[in-house]
GROMACS .gro file of C-alpha atoms in nm:
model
  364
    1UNK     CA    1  -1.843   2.354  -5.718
    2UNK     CA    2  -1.965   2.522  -5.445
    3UNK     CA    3  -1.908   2.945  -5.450
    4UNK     CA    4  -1.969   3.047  -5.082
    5UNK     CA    5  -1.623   3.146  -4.902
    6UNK     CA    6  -1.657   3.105  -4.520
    7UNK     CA    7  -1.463   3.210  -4.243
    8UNK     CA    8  -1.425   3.068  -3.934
    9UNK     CA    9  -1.321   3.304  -3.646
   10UNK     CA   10  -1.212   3.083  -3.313
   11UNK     CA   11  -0.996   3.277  -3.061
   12UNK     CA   12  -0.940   3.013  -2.749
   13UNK     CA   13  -0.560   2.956  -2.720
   14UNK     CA   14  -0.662   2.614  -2.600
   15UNK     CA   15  -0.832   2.296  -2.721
   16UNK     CA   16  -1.175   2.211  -2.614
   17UNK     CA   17  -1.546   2.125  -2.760
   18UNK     CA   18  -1.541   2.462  -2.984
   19UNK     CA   19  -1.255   2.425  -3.141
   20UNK     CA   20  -1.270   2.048  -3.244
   21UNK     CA   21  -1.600   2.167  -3.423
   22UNK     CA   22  -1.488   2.439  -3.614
   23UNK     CA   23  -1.140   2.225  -3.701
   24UNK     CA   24  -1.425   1.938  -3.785
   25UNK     CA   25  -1.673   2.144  -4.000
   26UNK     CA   26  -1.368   2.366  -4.137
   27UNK     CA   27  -1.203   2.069  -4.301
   28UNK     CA   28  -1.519   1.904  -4.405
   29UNK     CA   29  -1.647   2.223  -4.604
   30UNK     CA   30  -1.263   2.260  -4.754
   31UNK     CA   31  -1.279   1.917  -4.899
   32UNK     CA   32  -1.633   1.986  -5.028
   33UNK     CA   33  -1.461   2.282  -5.245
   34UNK     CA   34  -1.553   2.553  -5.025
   35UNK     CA   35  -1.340   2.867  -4.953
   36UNK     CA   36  -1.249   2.809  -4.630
   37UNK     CA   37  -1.051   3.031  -4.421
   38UNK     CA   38  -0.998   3.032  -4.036
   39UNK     CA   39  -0.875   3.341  -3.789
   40UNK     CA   40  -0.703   3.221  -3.457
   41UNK     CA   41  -0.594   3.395  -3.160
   42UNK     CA   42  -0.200   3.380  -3.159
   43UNK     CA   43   0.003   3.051  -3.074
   44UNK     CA   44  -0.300   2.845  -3.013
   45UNK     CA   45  -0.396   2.529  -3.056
   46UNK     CA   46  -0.625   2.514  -3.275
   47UNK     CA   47  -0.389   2.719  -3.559
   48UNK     CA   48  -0.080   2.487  -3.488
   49UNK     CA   49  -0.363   2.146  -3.502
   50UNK     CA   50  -0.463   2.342  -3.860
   51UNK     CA   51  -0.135   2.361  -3.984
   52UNK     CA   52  -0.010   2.066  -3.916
   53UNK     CA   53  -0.269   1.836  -4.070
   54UNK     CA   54  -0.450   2.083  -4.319
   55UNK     CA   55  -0.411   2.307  -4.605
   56UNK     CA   56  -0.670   2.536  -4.471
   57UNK     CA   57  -0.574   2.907  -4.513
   58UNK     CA   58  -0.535   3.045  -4.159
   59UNK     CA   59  -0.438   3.356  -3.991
   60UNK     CA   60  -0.369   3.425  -3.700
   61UNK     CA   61  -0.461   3.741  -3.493
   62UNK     CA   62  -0.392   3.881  -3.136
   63UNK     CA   63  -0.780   3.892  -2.995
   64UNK     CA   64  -0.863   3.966  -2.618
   65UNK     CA   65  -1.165   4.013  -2.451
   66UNK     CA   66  -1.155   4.377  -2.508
   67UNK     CA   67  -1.021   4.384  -2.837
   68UNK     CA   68  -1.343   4.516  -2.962
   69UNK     CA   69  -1.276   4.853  -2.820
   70UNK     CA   70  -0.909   4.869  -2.949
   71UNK     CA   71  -0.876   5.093  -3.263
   72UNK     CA   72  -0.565   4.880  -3.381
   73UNK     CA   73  -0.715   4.537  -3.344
   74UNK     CA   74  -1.038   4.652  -3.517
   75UNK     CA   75  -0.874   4.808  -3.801
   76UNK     CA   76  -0.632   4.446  -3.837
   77UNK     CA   77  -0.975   4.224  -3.850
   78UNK     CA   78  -1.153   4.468  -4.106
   79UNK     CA   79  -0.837   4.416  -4.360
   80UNK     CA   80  -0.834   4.070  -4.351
   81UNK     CA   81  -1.215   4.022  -4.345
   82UNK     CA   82  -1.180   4.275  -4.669
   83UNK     CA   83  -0.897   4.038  -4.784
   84UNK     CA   84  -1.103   3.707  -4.749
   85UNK     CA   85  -1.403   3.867  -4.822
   86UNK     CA   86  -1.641   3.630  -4.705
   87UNK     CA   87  -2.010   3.498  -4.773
   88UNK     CA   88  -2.038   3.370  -4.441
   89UNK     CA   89  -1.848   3.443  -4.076
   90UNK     CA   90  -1.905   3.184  -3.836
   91UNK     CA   91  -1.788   3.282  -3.475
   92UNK     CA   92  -1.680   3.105  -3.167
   93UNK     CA   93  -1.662   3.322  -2.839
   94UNK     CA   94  -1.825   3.582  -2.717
   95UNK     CA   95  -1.504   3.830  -2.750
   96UNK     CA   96  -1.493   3.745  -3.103
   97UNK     CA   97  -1.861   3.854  -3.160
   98UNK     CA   98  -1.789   4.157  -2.982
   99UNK     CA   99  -1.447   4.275  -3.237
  100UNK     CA  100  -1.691   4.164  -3.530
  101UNK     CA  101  -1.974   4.381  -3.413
  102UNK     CA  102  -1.709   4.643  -3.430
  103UNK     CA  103  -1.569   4.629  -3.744
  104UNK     CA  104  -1.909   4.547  -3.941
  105UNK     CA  105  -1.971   4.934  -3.849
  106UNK     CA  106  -1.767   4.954  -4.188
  107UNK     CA  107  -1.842   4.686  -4.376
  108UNK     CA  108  -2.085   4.404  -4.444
  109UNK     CA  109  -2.064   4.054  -4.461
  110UNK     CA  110  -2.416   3.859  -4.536
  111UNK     CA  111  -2.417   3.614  -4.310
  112UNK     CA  112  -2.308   3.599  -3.896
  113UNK     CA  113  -2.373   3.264  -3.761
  114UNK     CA  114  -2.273   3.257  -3.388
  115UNK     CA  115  -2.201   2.883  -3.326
  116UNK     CA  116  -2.252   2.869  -2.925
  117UNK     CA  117  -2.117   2.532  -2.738
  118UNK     CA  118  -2.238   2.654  -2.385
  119UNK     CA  119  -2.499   2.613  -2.141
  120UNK     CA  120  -2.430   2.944  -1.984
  121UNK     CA  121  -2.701   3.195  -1.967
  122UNK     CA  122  -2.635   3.504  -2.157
  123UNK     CA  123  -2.609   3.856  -1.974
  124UNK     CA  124  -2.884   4.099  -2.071
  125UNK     CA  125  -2.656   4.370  -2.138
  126UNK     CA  126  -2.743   4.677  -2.356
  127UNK     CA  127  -2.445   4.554  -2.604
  128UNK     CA  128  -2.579   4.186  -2.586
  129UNK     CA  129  -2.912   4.264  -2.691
  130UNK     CA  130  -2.787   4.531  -2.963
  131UNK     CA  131  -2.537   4.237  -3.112
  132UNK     CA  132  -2.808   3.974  -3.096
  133UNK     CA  133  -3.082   4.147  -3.257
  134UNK     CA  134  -2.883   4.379  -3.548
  135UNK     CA  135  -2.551   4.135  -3.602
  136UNK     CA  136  -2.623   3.797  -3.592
  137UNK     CA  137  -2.781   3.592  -3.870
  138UNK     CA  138  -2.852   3.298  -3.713
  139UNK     CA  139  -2.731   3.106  -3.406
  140UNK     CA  140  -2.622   2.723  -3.391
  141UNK     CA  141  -2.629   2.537  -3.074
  142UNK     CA  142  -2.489   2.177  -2.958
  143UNK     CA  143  -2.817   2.122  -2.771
  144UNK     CA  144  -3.149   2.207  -2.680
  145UNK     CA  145  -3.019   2.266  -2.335
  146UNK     CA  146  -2.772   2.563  -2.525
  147UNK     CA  147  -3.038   2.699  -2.670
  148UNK     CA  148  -3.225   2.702  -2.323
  149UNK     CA  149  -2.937   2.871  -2.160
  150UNK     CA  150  -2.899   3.081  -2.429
  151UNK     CA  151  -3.241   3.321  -2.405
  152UNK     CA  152  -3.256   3.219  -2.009
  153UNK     CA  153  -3.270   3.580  -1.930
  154UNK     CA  154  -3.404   3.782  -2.212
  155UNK     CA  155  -3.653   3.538  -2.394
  156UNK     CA  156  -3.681   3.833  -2.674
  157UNK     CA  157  -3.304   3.857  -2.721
  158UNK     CA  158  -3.308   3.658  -3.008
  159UNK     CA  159  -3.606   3.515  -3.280
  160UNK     CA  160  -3.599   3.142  -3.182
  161UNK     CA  161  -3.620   3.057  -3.563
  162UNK     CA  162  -3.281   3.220  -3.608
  163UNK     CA  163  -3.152   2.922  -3.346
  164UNK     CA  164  -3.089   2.597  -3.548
  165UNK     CA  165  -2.973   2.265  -3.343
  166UNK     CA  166  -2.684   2.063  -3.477
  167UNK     CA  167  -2.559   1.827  -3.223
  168UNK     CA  168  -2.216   1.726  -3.225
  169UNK     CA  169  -2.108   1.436  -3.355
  170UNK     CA  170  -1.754   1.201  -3.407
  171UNK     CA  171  -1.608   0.952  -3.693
  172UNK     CA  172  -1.796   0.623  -3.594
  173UNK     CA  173  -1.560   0.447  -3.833
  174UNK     CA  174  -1.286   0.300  -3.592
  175UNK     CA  175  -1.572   0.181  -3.357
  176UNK     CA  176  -1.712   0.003  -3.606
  177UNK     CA  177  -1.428  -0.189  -3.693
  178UNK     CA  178  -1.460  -0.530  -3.491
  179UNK     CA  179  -1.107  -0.473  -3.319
  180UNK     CA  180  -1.251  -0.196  -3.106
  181UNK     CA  181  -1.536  -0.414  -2.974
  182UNK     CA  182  -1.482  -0.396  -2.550
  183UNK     CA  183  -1.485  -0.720  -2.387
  184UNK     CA  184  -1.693  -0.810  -2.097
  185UNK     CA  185  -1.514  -0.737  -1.770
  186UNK     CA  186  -1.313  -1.010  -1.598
  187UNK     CA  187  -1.079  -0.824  -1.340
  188UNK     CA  188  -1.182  -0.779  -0.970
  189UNK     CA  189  -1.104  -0.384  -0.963
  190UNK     CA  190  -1.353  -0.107  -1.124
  191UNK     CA  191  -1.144   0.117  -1.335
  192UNK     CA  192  -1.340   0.486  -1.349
  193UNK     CA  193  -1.232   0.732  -1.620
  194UNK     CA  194  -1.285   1.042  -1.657
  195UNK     CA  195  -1.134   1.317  -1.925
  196UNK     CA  196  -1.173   1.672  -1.903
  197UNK     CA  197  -1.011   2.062  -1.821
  198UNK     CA  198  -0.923   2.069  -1.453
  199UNK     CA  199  -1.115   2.369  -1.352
  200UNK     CA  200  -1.378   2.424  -1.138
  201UNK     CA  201  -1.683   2.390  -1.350
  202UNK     CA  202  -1.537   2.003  -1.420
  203UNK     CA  203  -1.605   1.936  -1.078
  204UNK     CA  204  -1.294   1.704  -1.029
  205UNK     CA  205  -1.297   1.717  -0.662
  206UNK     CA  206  -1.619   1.544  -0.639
  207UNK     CA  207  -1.456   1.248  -0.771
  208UNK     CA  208  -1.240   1.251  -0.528
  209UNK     CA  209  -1.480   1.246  -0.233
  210UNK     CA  210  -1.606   0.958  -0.442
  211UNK     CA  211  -1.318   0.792  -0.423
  212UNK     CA  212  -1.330   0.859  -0.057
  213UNK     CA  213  -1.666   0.671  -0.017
  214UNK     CA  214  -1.562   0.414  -0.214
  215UNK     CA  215  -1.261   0.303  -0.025
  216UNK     CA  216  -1.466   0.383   0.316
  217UNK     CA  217  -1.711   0.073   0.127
  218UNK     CA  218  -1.409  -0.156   0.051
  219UNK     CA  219  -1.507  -0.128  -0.310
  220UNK     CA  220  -1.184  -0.246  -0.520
  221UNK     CA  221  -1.150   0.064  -0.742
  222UNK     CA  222  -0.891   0.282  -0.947
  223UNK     CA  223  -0.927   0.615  -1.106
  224UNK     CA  224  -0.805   0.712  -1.427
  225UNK     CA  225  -0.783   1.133  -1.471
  226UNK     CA  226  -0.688   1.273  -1.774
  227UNK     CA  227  -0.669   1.589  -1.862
  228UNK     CA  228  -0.475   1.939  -1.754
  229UNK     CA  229  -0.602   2.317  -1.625
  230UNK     CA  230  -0.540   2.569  -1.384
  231UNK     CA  231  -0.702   2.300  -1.130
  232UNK     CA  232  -0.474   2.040  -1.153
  233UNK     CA  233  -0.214   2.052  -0.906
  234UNK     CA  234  -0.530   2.119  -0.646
  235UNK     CA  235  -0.636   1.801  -0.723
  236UNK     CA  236  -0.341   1.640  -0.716
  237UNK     CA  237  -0.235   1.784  -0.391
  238UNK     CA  238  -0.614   1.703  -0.242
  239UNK     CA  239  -0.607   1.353  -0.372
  240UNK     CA  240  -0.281   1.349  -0.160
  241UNK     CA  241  -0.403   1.486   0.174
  242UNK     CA  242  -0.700   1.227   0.158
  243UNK     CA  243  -0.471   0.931   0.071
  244UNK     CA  244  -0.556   0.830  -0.208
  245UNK     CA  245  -0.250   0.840  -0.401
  246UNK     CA  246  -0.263   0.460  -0.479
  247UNK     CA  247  -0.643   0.515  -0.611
  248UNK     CA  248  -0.569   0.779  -0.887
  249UNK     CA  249  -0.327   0.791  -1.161
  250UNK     CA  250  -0.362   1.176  -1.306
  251UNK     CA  251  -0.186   1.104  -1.693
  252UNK     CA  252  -0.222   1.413  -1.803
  253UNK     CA  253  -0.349   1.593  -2.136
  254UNK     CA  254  -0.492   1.271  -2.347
  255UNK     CA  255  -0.405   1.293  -2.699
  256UNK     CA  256  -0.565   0.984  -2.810
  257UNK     CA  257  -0.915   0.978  -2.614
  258UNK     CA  258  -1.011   0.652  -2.734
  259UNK     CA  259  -0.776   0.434  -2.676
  260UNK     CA  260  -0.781   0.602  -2.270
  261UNK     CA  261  -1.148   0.512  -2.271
  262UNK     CA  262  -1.081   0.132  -2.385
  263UNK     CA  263  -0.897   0.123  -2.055
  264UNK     CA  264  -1.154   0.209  -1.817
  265UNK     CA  265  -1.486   0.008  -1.707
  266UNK     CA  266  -1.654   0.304  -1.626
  267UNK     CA  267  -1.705   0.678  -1.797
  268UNK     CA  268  -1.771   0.943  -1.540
  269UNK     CA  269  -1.887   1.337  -1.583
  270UNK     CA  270  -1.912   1.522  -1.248
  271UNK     CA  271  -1.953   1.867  -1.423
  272UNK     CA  272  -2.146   2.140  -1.317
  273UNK     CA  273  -2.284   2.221  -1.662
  274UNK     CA  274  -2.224   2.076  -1.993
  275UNK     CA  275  -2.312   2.263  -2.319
  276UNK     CA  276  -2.223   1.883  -2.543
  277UNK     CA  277  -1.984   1.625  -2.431
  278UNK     CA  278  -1.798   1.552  -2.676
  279UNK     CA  279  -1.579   1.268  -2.426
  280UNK     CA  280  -1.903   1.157  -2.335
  281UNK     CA  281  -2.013   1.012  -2.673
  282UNK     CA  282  -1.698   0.907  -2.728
  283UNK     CA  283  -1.699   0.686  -2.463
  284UNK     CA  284  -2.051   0.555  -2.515
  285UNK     CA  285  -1.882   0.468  -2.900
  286UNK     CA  286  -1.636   0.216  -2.681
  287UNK     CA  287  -1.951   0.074  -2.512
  288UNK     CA  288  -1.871   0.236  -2.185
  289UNK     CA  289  -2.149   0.276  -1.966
  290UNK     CA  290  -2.157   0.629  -1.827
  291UNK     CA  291  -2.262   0.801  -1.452
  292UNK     CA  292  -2.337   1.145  -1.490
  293UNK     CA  293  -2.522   1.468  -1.342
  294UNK     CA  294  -2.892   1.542  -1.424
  295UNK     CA  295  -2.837   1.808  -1.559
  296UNK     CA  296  -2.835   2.074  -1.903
  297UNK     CA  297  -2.711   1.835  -2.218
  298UNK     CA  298  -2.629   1.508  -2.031
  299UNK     CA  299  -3.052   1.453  -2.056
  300UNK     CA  300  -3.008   1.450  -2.436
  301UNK     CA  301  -2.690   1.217  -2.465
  302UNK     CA  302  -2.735   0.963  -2.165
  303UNK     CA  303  -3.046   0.775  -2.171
  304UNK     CA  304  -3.104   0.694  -1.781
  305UNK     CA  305  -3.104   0.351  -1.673
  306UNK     CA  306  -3.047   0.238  -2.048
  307UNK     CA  307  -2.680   0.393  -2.164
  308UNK     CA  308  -2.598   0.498  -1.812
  309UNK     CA  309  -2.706   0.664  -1.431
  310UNK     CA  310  -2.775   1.025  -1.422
  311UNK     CA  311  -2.811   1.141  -1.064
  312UNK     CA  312  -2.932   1.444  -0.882
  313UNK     CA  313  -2.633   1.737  -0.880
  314UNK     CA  314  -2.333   1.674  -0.658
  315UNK     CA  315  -2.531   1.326  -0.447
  316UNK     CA  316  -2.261   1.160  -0.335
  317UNK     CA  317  -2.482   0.882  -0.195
  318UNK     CA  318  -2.607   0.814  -0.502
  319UNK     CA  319  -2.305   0.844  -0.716
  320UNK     CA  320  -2.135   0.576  -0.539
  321UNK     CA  321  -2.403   0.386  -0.512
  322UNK     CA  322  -2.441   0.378  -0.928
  323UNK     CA  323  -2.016   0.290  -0.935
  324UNK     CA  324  -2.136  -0.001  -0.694
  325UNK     CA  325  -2.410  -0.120  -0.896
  326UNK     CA  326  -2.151  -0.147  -1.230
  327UNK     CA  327  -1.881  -0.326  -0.974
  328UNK     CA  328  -2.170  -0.563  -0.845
  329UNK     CA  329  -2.288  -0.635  -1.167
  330UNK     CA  330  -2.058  -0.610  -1.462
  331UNK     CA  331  -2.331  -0.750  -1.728
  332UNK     CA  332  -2.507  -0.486  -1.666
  333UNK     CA  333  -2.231  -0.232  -1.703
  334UNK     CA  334  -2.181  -0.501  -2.043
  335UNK     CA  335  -2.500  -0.429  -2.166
  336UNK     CA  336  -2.563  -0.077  -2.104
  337UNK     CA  337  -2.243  -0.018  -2.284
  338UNK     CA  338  -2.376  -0.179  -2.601
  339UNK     CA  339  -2.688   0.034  -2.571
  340UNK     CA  340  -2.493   0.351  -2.568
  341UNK     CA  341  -2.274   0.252  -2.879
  342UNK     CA  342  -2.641   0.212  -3.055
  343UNK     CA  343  -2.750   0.586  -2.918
  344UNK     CA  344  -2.445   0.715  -3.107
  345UNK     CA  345  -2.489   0.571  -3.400
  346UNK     CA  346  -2.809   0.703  -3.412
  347UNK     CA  347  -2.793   1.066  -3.271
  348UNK     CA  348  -2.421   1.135  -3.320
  349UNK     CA  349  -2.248   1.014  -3.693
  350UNK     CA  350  -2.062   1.328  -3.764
  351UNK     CA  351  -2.077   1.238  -4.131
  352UNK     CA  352  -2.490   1.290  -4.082
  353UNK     CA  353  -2.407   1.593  -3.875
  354UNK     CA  354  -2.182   1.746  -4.149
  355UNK     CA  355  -2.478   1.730  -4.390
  356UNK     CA  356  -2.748   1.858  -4.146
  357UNK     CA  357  -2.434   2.175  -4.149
  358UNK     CA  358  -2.415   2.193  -4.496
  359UNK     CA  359  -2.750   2.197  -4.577
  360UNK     CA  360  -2.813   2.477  -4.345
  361UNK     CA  361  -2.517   2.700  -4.501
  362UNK     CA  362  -2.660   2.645  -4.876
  363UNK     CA  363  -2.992   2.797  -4.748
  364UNK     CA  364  -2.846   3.114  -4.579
   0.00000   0.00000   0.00000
């Protein structure tokens, strides 16, 4: 039986790419025998998503971005880190990183893996450098575009051996099963989907100039949004004011991504930057053929011309002309679909994944 005890420390109130990984590799290290425990931010998600479908210990713990410099809130995390006392702490956000920095002034813990999902350059900041070089173990990124991002600017801010790649990766066992096998298209309009936070990194209004061109072509299309954020009434109201009400359908937050996907002809993924796409894979798994920007991770999950399009950042020309190309020719769409359900099964098991994880824990 395994005798590490690790801790998972995940403040984000809501659900995204970070949080289904630590829920992910929490559970999978608690039914290996681990000691697993998991801190969360107050009411969030990812605590109520624990609770409600593991026994995982969890606490949960009031962290802002500037809890690091609050005497209380330092003091709180130091008693319960005492309490766990674990092996390992791996950490989700920056502001987390920043209260353990803080309270390892009294106390160690052997091992600080910072577990990074995005392809955000880090600031060169005196506390940066100081938490990079003297507090972290070891650093796990979603992608080699992360891990680019990541020492963008300060190349010395971290050893690069300290940096392991894991990609992500999801259950291929439903897609496997026969049932889920997508049929070739038949109907005379393109369905495009699309899932993600409406916010302004996701890039949401591009699709809606899209949609613009689209209907300017005479191009028999509908859209299929899901998803909520601070940005979604703007793009509700804008897909109003261009009218194109009867070419959207905005559902909401998507509890059950997969079967949304089996809807839709066409996976699309206008955003700015991407550290893994989680969505993305999943809808290459339901042999979706996907359009997406050339840009940070989408070069390691969409093979161009094979699963998918990427296209130059925010061409509009050339995004519509890729949604064209499926509508014109729907074996293609077929068979590029089928290609990207291959690339998955290659690249992104989660079951090979979780060993690639565990393996790097036992040799910390």
């Amino acid at each position: 039986m395994p005798n590490k005890s690790i801790c998972f420390i995940n403040s984000s109130k809501t659900w995204g790419g970070g949080e289904k990984w630590h829920f992910d590799n929490a559970l999978f290290l608690a039914e290996k025998d681990y000691s697993v425990h998991v801190i969360t931010n107050v009411n969030s998600t990812l605590y109520n998503e624990l609770n409600k479908k593991t026994n995982i210990k969890t606490n949960q713990l009031k962290i802002s971005n500037f809890s690091f410099v609050n005497p209380l809130r330092v003091i709180q995390v130091i008693k319960l880190l005492k309490k766990i006392n674990p092996d390992t702490v791996i950490i989700n956000l920056p502001s987390d990183l920043k209260l353990l920095a803080t309270a390892l002034c009294f106390f160690y813990i052997k091992n600080i893996i910072y577990r990074r999902g995005s392809a955000i350059a880090v600031k060169n900041s005196i506390l940066n450098r100081y938490i990079f070089k003297n507090v972290i173990t070891c650093i796990i990124v979603n992608s080699l575009a992360t891990k680019q991002t990541l020492l963008q600017n300060n190349s010395n801010l971290i050893d690069e051996n300290k940096i392991k790649l894991i990609y992500n990766g999801i259950d291929l066992k439903p897609y496997l099963d026969n049932k889920t096998k997508t049929r070739k298209k038949t109907s005379k309009e393109l369905t495009i989907g699309h899932i993600g936070r409406f916010s302004e990194e996701k890039n949401q209004t591009f699709l809606v100039d899209v949609a613009h061109q689209l209907k300017k072509k005479k191009i028999p299309f509908h859209f299929l949004l899901g998803g909520d954020g601070p940005d979604f009434h703007k793009i509700k109201t804008l897909i109003k004011k261009r009218n194109l009400t009867e070419n959207f359908t905005l559902p909401g937050f998507i509890k059950n991504t997969s079967e949304f996907i089996k809807s839709i002809d066409v996976f699309v993924l206008p955003s700015f930057w991407e550290g893994f796409g989680y969505v993305t894979i999943e809808a290459m798994a339901n042999e979706k053929p996907v359009i997406a920007f050339n840009i940070t991770s989408n070069r390691e999950v969409i093979e161009n011309n094979v699963t998918g399009f990427l296209t130059p950042k925010n061409d509009l020309k050339t995004f519509v002309e890729k949604i064209n190309f499926f509508y014109n020719y729907p074996e293609k769409a077929y068979e590029m679909g089928k290609q990207g359900k291959l690339r998955v099964i290659k690249y992104f098991n989660i079951q090979d994944r979780f060993i690639e994880f565990e393996n790097f824990i036992k040799r910390l």
